[in-house]
Coordinates of C-alpha atoms and ligand atoms in Angstrom, one line a residue:
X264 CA 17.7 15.4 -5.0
X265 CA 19.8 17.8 -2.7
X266 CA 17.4 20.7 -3.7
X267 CA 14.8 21.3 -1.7
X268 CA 13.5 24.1 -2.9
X269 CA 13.2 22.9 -6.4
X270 CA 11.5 19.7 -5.4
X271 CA 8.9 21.7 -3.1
X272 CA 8.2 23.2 -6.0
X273 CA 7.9 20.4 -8.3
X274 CA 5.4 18.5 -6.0
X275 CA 3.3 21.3 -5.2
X276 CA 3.2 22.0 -9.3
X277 CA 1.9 18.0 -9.2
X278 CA -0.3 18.4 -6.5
X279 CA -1.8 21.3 -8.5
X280 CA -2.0 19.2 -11.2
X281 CA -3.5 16.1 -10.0
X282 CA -6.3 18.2 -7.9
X283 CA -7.2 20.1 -10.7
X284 CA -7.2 16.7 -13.3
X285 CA -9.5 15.1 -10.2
X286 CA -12.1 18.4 -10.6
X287 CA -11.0 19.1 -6.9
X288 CA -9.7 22.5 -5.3
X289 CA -5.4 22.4 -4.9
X290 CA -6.2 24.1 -1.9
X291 CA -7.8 20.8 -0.3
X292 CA -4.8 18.9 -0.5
X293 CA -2.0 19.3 2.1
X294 CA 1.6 18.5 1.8
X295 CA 2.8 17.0 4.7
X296 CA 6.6 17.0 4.3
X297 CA 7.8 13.6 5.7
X298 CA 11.5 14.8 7.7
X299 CA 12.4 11.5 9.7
X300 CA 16.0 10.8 9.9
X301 CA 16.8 14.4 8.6
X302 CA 18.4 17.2 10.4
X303 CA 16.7 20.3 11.7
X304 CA 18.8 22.4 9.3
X305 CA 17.0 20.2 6.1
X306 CA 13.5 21.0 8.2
X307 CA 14.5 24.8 8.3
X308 CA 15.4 24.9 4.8
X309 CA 11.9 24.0 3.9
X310 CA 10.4 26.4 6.4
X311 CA 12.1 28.8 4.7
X312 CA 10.5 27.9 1.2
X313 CA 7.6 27.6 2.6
X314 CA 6.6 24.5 3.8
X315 CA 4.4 25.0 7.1
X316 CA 3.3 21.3 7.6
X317 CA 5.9 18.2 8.9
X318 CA 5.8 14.8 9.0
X319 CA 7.4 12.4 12.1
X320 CA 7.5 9.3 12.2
X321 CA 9.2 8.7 15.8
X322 CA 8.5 10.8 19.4
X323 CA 12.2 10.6 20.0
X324 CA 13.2 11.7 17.1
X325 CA 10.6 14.4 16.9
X326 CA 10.4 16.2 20.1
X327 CA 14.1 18.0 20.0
X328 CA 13.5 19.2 16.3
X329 CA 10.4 20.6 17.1
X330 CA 11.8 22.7 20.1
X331 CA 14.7 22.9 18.1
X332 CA 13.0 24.6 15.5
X333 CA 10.7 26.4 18.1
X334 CA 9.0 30.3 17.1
X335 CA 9.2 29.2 13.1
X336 CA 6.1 28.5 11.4
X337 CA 6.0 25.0 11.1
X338 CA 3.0 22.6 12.3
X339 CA 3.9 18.7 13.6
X340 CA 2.2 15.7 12.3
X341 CA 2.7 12.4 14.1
X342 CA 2.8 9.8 11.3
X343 CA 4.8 6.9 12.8
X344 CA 3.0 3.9 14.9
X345 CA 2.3 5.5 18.2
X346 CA 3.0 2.6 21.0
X347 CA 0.8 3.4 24.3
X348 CA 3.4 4.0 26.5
X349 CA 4.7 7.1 24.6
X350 CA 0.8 8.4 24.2
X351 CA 2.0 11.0 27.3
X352 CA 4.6 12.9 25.1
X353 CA 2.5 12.6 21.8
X354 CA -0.8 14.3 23.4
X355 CA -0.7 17.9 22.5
X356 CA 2.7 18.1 21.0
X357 CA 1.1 17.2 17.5
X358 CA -1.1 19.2 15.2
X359 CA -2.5 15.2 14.2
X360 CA -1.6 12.1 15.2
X361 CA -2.2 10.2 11.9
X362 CA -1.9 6.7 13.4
X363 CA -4.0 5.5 15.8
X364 CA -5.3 1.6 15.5
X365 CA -6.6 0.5 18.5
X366 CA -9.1 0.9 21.2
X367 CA -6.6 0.6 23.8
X368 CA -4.1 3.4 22.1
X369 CA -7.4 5.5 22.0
X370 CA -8.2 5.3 26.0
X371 CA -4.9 6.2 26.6
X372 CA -4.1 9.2 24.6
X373 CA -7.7 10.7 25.5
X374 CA -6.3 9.8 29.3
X375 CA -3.4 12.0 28.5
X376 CA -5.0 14.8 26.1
X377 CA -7.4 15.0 29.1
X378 CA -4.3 15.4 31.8
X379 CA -2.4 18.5 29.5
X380 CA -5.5 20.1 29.1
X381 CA -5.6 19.5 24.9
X382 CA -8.2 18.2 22.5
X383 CA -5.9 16.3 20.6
X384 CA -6.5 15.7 16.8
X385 CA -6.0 12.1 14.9
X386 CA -7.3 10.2 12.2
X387 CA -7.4 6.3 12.3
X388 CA -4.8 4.4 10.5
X389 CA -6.5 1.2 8.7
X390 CA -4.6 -1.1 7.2
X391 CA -6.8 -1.6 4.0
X392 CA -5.0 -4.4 2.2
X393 CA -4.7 -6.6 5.4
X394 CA -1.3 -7.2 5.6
X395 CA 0.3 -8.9 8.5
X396 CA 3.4 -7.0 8.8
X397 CA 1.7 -3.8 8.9
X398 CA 0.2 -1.4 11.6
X399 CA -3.2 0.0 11.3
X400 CA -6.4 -1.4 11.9
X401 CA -8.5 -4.2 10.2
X402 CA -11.3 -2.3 7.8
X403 CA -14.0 -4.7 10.3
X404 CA -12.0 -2.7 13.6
X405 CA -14.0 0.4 12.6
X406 CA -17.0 -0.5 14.9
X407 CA -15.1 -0.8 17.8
X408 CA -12.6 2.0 17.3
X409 CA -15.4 4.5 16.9
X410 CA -17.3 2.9 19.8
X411 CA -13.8 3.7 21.7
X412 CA -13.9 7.2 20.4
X413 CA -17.3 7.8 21.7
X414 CA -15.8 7.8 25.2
X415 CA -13.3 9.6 24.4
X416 CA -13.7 13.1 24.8
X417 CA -10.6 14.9 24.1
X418 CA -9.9 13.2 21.1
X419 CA -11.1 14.4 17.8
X420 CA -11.3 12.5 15.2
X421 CA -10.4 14.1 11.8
X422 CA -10.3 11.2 9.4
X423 CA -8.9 8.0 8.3
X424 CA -5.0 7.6 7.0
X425 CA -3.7 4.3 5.3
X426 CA -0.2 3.3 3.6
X427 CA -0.7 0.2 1.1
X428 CA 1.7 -2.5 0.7
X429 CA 4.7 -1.1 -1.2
X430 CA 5.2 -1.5 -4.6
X431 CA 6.7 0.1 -7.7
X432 CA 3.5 0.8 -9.7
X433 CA 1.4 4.0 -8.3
X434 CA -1.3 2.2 -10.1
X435 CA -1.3 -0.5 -7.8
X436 CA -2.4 1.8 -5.0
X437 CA -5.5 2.8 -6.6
X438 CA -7.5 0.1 -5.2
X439 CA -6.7 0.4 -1.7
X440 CA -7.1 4.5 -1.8
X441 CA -10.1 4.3 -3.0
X442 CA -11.3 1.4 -0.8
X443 CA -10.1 3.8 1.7
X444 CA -12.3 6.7 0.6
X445 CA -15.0 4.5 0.9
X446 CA -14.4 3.6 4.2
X447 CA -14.5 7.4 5.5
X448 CA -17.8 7.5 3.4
X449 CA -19.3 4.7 5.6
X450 CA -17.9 6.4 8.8
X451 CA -19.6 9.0 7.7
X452 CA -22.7 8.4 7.4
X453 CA -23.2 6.6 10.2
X454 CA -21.5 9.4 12.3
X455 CA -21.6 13.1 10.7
X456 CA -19.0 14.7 13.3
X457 CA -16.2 12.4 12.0
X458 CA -13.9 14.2 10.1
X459 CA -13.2 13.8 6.4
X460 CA -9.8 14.3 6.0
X461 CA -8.3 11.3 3.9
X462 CA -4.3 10.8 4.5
X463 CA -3.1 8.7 1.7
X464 CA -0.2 8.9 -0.5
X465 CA 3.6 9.1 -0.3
X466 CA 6.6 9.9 -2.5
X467 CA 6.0 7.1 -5.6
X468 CA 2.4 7.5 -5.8
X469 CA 0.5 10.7 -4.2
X470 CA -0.7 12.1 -7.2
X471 CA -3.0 8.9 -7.6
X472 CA -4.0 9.5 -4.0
X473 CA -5.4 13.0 -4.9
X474 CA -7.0 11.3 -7.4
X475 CA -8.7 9.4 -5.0
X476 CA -9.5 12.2 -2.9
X477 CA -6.4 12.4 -0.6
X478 CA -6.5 15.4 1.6
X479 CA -3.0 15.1 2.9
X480 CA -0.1 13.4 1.3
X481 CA 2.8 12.5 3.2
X482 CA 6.0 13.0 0.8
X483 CA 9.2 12.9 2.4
X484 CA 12.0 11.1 -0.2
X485 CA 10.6 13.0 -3.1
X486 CA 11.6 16.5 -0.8
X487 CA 15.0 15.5 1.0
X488 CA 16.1 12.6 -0.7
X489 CA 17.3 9.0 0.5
X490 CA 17.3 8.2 3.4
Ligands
LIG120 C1 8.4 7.6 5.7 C2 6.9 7.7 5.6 C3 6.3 8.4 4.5 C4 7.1 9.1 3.4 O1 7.6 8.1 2.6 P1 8.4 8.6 1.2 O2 8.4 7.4 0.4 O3 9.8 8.9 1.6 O4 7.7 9.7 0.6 C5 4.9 8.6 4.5 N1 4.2 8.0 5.5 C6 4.7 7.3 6.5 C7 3.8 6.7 7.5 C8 6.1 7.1 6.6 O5 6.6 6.4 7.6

């Protein structure tokens, strides 16, 4: 698994495959290449096969790779639970923030969008299956997420992003991608502007995501390895 190359190469072959099995367009589907806990160098590596698009799951964490990695061609995505008190360094330093849940996190990331002069990007993270332990909001927290949204400016919201319970059997994710698709579709049309960018699928089962109509897959053990 030390070969990042090869396995960018691999997944993009899959992704290929999986669009193409689905009757869509590869070129709808973006790999988002998960990095969290690995080095800059790893990050580089990929940059230099030719991987524009990362994953981070943690500001702290994020922040000196991106600056350490400044003038390449890579774009940041946000994909870790974004707690409001660290909304002032997420708001412009992100391409998208994947994972915003609440009406509360939305005030306050428009509230700091608005104060560094960025329309910030983000899809709403739902947690489809209901599960306890998990972040994301309930599928019945739409209403008032998109009421939250509608005073909210300098936000811009692309789409919807999920992660289903974990399990060993791609197959069991099905359900809850689609039942995400569907959601967007509701979202939709009720409210045309939202976006229609579906982020659902990691390492074990992102080919069935694409299935489903996944328009970014997040893939990060699959590319560097354990963790
Ligand atoms: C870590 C992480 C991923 C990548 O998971 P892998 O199984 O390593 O591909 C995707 N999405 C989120 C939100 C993550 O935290």
């Amino acid at each position: 698994m030390g070969d990042i190359v090869g396995n960018l190469k691999t997944i993009r072959g899959r992704i290929e495959a999986a669009a193409l099995r689905a009757g869509r367009d590869p070129a709808s589907v973006t790999l988002v290449a998960v990095s969290k806990t690995h080095p800059a160098g790893r990050v580089r590596e990929a940059i230099g096969a030719g991987q524009a698009v990362f994953g981070e799951n943690r500001i702290q964490e994020a922040l000196p790779k991106i600056e350490a990695l400044a003038g390449l061609n890579a774009r940041w995505h946000l994909i870790g639970h974004l707690q409001g008190n660290k909304a002032r360094q997420a708001a412009g330093r992100f391409e998208l923030i994947h994972s915003v849940d609440s009406p509360e996190l939305i005030r306050e990331l428009d509230k700091r969008a608005a104060a560094a002069g960025v329309k910030q990007k983000i899809l709403l993270q739902i947690n489809v299956a209901g599960e306890a332990s998990k972040f994301g909001a309930a599928p019945d927290e739409i209403t008032s997420l998109l009421d939250a949204l509608s005073r909210a400016p300098n936000l811009i919201p692309e789409g919807l992003m999920t992660i289903p319970p974990l399990t060993d059997d791609p197959e069991a994710s099905r359900p809850h991608f689609k039942r995400l698709r569907e959601l967007l579709n509701g979202v939709r049309a009720k409210q045309p502007s939202f976006g229609s960018q579906l982020s659902m699928g990691m390492s074990d089962d992102y080919e069935v995501a694409i299935e489903e109509g996944a328009t970014l897959v997040r893939v990060g053990t699959a590319i560097f390895g354990e963790r």
